[in-house]
Tab-separated table of C-alpha atoms and ligand atoms in Angstrom:
chain	number	residue	atom	x	y	z
C	22	UNK	CA	11.490	-5.305	34.683
C	23	UNK	CA	8.629	-5.381	32.236
C	24	UNK	CA	7.615	-2.276	30.379
C	25	UNK	CA	3.890	-2.208	29.784
C	26	UNK	CA	2.891	0.072	26.956
C	27	UNK	CA	-0.763	0.672	26.220
C	28	UNK	CA	-1.591	0.080	22.600
C	29	UNK	CA	-2.540	3.471	21.302
C	30	UNK	CA	-3.690	2.877	17.745
C	31	UNK	CA	-6.398	0.957	15.907
C	32	UNK	CA	-6.037	0.250	12.200
C	33	UNK	CA	-9.178	-0.316	10.159
C	34	UNK	CA	-8.330	-2.406	7.131
C	35	UNK	CA	-8.529	-5.539	5.039
C	36	UNK	CA	-5.847	-8.117	4.333
C	37	UNK	CA	-6.194	-7.687	0.553
C	38	UNK	CA	-5.691	-3.917	0.275
C	39	UNK	CA	-2.212	-2.844	-0.866
C	40	UNK	CA	-2.632	0.506	0.913
C	41	UNK	CA	-3.467	-1.219	4.190
C	42	UNK	CA	-0.531	-3.570	3.690
C	43	UNK	CA	1.787	-0.593	3.268
C	44	UNK	CA	0.715	0.683	6.678
C	45	UNK	CA	1.055	-2.770	8.275
C	46	UNK	CA	4.554	-3.223	6.855
C	47	UNK	CA	5.544	0.220	8.169
C	48	UNK	CA	4.158	-0.709	11.611
C	49	UNK	CA	6.209	-3.916	11.606
C	50	UNK	CA	9.412	-2.273	10.363
C	51	UNK	CA	9.052	0.463	12.997
C	52	UNK	CA	8.195	-2.146	15.658
C	53	UNK	CA	4.982	-0.325	16.549
C	54	UNK	CA	2.034	-2.048	18.164
C	55	UNK	CA	-1.549	-1.576	17.045
C	56	UNK	CA	-4.942	-3.203	17.081
C	57	UNK	CA	-6.184	-4.474	13.715
C	58	UNK	CA	-9.897	-4.052	13.024
C	59	UNK	CA	-10.835	-6.203	9.998
C	60	UNK	CA	-13.097	-4.049	7.843
C	61	UNK	CA	-14.918	-4.991	4.643
C	62	UNK	CA	-15.628	-1.668	2.951
C	63	UNK	CA	-17.687	-3.455	0.277
C	64	UNK	CA	-20.115	-5.151	2.697
C	65	UNK	CA	-23.672	-3.842	2.461
C	66	UNK	CA	-23.757	-3.116	6.191
C	67	UNK	CA	-20.311	-1.506	6.492
C	68	UNK	CA	-20.123	1.417	8.905
C	69	UNK	CA	-16.644	2.524	7.806
C	70	UNK	CA	-18.069	5.966	6.910
C	71	UNK	CA	-18.569	6.598	10.625
C	72	UNK	CA	-14.791	6.272	10.977
C	73	UNK	CA	-13.592	7.656	7.653
C	74	UNK	CA	-16.083	9.880	5.797
C	75	UNK	CA	-14.428	8.790	2.542
C	76	UNK	CA	-15.521	5.218	3.284
C	77	UNK	CA	-12.062	3.828	2.666
C	78	UNK	CA	-9.362	1.836	4.370
C	79	UNK	CA	-6.780	2.207	5.716
C	80	UNK	CA	-7.954	4.518	8.489
C	81	UNK	CA	-6.000	4.819	11.707
C	82	UNK	CA	-7.662	5.763	14.955
C	83	UNK	CA	-5.491	7.357	17.623
C	84	UNK	CA	-7.124	5.920	20.713
C	85	UNK	CA	-6.091	8.661	23.122
C	86	UNK	CA	-7.846	11.454	21.261
C	87	UNK	CA	-10.202	9.384	19.129
C	88	UNK	CA	-8.922	11.209	16.047
C	89	UNK	CA	-8.894	9.233	12.815
C	90	UNK	CA	-6.239	9.809	10.184
C	91	UNK	CA	-6.070	8.800	6.530
C	92	UNK	CA	-4.950	8.104	3.864
C	93	UNK	CA	-2.119	5.544	3.736
C	94	UNK	CA	0.487	8.150	2.776
C	95	UNK	CA	-0.463	10.402	5.675
C	96	UNK	CA	-0.524	7.440	8.052
C	97	UNK	CA	2.852	6.082	6.895
C	98	UNK	CA	4.526	9.454	7.205
C	99	UNK	CA	3.064	9.935	10.680
C	100	UNK	CA	4.164	6.478	11.870
C	101	UNK	CA	7.692	7.196	10.732
C	102	UNK	CA	7.821	10.104	13.204
C	103	UNK	CA	6.781	7.918	16.160
C	104	UNK	CA	10.041	6.045	16.534
C	105	UNK	CA	13.630	6.536	15.451
C	106	UNK	CA	13.824	2.797	14.635
C	107	UNK	CA	14.429	2.277	10.915
C	108	UNK	CA	13.825	5.731	9.475
C	109	UNK	CA	11.716	5.190	6.332
C	110	UNK	CA	11.323	8.732	4.995
C	111	UNK	CA	14.422	10.936	4.680
C	112	UNK	CA	14.096	14.216	6.580
C	113	UNK	CA	14.549	16.612	3.682
C	114	UNK	CA	15.845	17.412	0.266
C	115	UNK	CA	16.174	15.359	-2.867
C	116	UNK	CA	16.170	12.027	-0.994
C	117	UNK	CA	12.853	12.829	0.617
C	118	UNK	CA	11.397	13.907	-2.711
C	119	UNK	CA	12.589	10.671	-4.355
C	120	UNK	CA	10.881	8.530	-1.734
C	121	UNK	CA	7.640	10.490	-2.085
C	122	UNK	CA	7.631	10.206	-5.884
C	123	UNK	CA	8.283	6.462	-5.662
C	124	UNK	CA	5.356	6.166	-3.286
C	125	UNK	CA	3.097	8.229	-5.555
C	126	UNK	CA	4.099	6.024	-8.490
C	127	UNK	CA	3.472	2.776	-6.599
C	128	UNK	CA	0.153	3.985	-5.162
C	129	UNK	CA	-0.847	5.344	-8.565
C	130	UNK	CA	-0.420	1.903	-10.113
C	131	UNK	CA	-2.761	0.509	-7.446
C	132	UNK	CA	-5.232	3.350	-8.006
C	133	UNK	CA	-5.413	2.546	-11.729
C	134	UNK	CA	-5.510	-1.204	-11.091
C	135	UNK	CA	-8.314	-0.797	-8.566
C	136	UNK	CA	-10.346	1.317	-11.016
C	137	UNK	CA	-9.882	-1.320	-13.713
C	138	UNK	CA	-10.873	-4.102	-11.344
C	139	UNK	CA	-13.939	-2.318	-10.002
C	140	UNK	CA	-15.109	-1.559	-13.536
C	141	UNK	CA	-14.864	-5.286	-14.262
C	142	UNK	CA	-16.270	-6.778	-11.053
C	143	UNK	CA	-18.097	-4.229	-8.855
C	144	UNK	CA	-21.530	-5.653	-8.049
C	145	UNK	CA	-23.204	-2.261	-8.213
C	146	UNK	CA	-22.666	-2.180	-11.968
C	147	UNK	CA	-24.495	-4.337	-14.548
C	148	UNK	CA	-22.552	-6.031	-17.347
C	149	UNK	CA	-24.011	-3.525	-19.830
C	150	UNK	CA	-22.596	-0.673	-17.749
C	151	UNK	CA	-19.036	-2.003	-17.771
C	152	UNK	CA	-16.658	-0.266	-20.174
C	153	UNK	CA	-13.784	-2.232	-21.687
C	154	UNK	CA	-12.343	1.054	-22.993
C	155	UNK	CA	-12.142	2.355	-19.414
C	156	UNK	CA	-10.578	-0.888	-18.191
C	157	UNK	CA	-7.981	-0.673	-20.985
C	158	UNK	CA	-7.250	2.955	-20.146
C	159	UNK	CA	-6.524	2.063	-16.533
C	160	UNK	CA	-4.525	-1.062	-17.389
C	161	UNK	CA	-2.313	1.030	-19.669
C	162	UNK	CA	-1.454	3.164	-16.628
C	163	UNK	CA	-0.633	0.025	-14.667
C	164	UNK	CA	1.720	-1.182	-17.403
C	165	UNK	CA	3.352	2.231	-17.813
C	166	UNK	CA	3.714	2.649	-14.068
C	167	UNK	CA	5.374	-0.738	-13.638
C	168	UNK	CA	7.726	-0.018	-16.547
C	169	UNK	CA	8.682	3.268	-14.886
C	170	UNK	CA	9.356	1.489	-11.587
C	171	UNK	CA	11.663	-0.889	-13.417
C	172	UNK	CA	13.432	1.968	-15.210
C	173	UNK	CA	13.881	3.952	-11.985
C	174	UNK	CA	15.213	0.951	-10.097
C	175	UNK	CA	17.733	-0.032	-12.745
C	176	UNK	CA	20.368	-2.282	-11.204
C	177	UNK	CA	20.191	-0.764	-7.707
C	178	UNK	CA	19.445	-3.077	-4.778
C	179	UNK	CA	17.087	-0.488	-3.233
C	180	UNK	CA	14.660	2.051	-4.686
C	181	UNK	CA	16.409	4.909	-2.865
C	182	UNK	CA	19.689	5.048	-1.009
C	183	UNK	CA	21.333	2.082	0.673
C	184	UNK	CA	18.567	0.585	2.800
C	185	UNK	CA	14.835	-0.020	2.917
C	186	UNK	CA	12.675	3.098	2.751
C	187	UNK	CA	8.981	3.800	2.324
C	188	UNK	CA	9.676	3.706	-1.429
C	189	UNK	CA	10.578	0.010	-1.332
C	190	UNK	CA	7.660	-0.741	0.954
C	191	UNK	CA	5.172	0.955	-1.369
C	192	UNK	CA	6.634	-0.766	-4.443
C	193	UNK	CA	6.599	-4.167	-2.733
C	194	UNK	CA	2.956	-3.788	-1.709
C	195	UNK	CA	1.980	-2.762	-5.231
C	196	UNK	CA	3.842	-5.627	-6.914
C	197	UNK	CA	2.436	-8.128	-4.413
C	198	UNK	CA	-1.059	-6.863	-5.105
C	199	UNK	CA	-0.571	-7.089	-8.881
C	200	UNK	CA	0.508	-10.734	-8.507
C	201	UNK	CA	-2.577	-11.355	-6.358
C	202	UNK	CA	-5.192	-9.561	-8.492
C	203	UNK	CA	-3.678	-9.555	-12.004
C	204	UNK	CA	-1.493	-12.673	-12.323
C	205	UNK	CA	-1.960	-12.552	-16.115
C	206	UNK	CA	-0.007	-9.265	-16.272
C	207	UNK	CA	3.207	-11.200	-15.542
C	208	UNK	CA	5.228	-8.189	-14.397
C	209	UNK	CA	7.927	-10.622	-13.218
C	210	UNK	CA	8.481	-11.919	-16.729
C	211	UNK	CA	8.689	-8.385	-18.105
C	212	UNK	CA	10.918	-6.842	-15.398
C	213	UNK	CA	13.502	-9.133	-13.808
C	214	UNK	CA	14.993	-6.327	-11.703
C	215	UNK	CA	11.630	-5.798	-9.996
C	216	UNK	CA	11.291	-9.554	-9.483
C	217	UNK	CA	14.660	-9.618	-7.707
C	218	UNK	CA	13.662	-6.687	-5.516
C	219	UNK	CA	10.347	-8.339	-4.652
C	220	UNK	CA	11.960	-11.678	-3.787
C	221	UNK	CA	14.202	-9.921	-1.289
C	222	UNK	CA	11.362	-7.850	0.191
C	223	UNK	CA	9.164	-10.912	0.668
C	224	UNK	CA	11.846	-12.511	2.843
C	225	UNK	CA	11.360	-9.787	5.416
C	226	UNK	CA	8.940	-10.788	8.200
C	227	UNK	CA	7.030	-7.509	7.666
C	228	UNK	CA	6.150	-8.645	4.127
C	229	UNK	CA	5.935	-12.391	4.765
C	230	UNK	CA	3.406	-11.805	7.558
C	231	UNK	CA	1.167	-9.595	5.410
C	232	UNK	CA	0.832	-11.486	2.124
C	233	UNK	CA	-2.483	-10.504	0.460
C	234	UNK	CA	-5.406	-12.887	0.784
W	326	GSF	C1	-6.663	4.769	-1.189
W	326	GSF	C2	-7.425	3.862	-0.247
W	326	GSF	C3	-8.407	2.976	-0.991
W	326	GSF	O1	-8.739	3.202	-2.160
W	326	GSF	C4	-4.886	5.447	0.483
W	326	GSF	O2	-5.193	5.083	1.621
W	326	GSF	O3	-3.728	5.498	0.105
W	326	GSF	N1	-5.416	6.829	-1.432
W	326	GSF	C5	-5.996	5.925	-0.466
W	326	GSF	N2	-8.887	1.919	-0.313
W	326	GSF	C6	-9.851	1.029	-0.901
W	326	GSF	C7	-9.561	-0.389	-0.520
W	326	GSF	S1	-8.487	-1.069	-1.615
W	326	GSF	O4	-8.830	-0.883	-2.938
W	326	GSF	O5	-7.266	-1.183	-1.195
W	326	GSF	C8	-11.227	1.347	-0.340
W	326	GSF	O6	-11.378	1.420	0.860
W	326	GSF	N3	-12.224	1.529	-1.217
W	326	GSF	C9	-13.583	1.725	-0.816
W	326	GSF	C10	-14.334	2.603	-1.753
W	326	GSF	O7	-15.552	2.771	-1.554
W	326	GSF	O8	-13.707	3.155	-2.689
């Protein structure tokens, strides 16, 4: 007997975005199927705004209703409700709060890193318009955020509790993106506990199949 399930979701995204990767890893860990629509939000002719008025990825279209949901935190939390397989966000209380703060921290590091990178490389800005002071301000947040991840992790094998949660997924996507975009930051050299965590995460098929680039 073969069970045929219609694929009900389309994910708009790129293979370099850490936020998109977070959603793809959640999909894989939850064993959910989806269509992937490669989307370059920086292309001159992008029509992403027709899907997400904020012009950003990830955006997830629910094919039955046509509704589009964003951003990655909303999508990840929604996906976790779709299947009981591998619960990634605790239902309530302190554990739930911990996972959400970890995710905010990990995403916040990417937010600051992305602002620094865009200031340095965005084509819409001339060299005279680029501010090194702004880049430094954002990179300081990246450094402080990574240090806080290391402090929070301590010697635990997981960010929260005794198995993988959305916290670990968000942290892994952030660290992978930092290695990809800011190799000179050398977070591995500075924080061996995070390096150990990342090595374990990257052995999971969900991570191995979604390496940035
Ligand atoms: C951030 C998405 C985002 O900045 C989320 O989904 O969690 N808080 C949101 N996406 C970037 C791509 S990337 O930097 O990963 C994006 O789409 N930027 C386009 C733009 O015009 O800012």
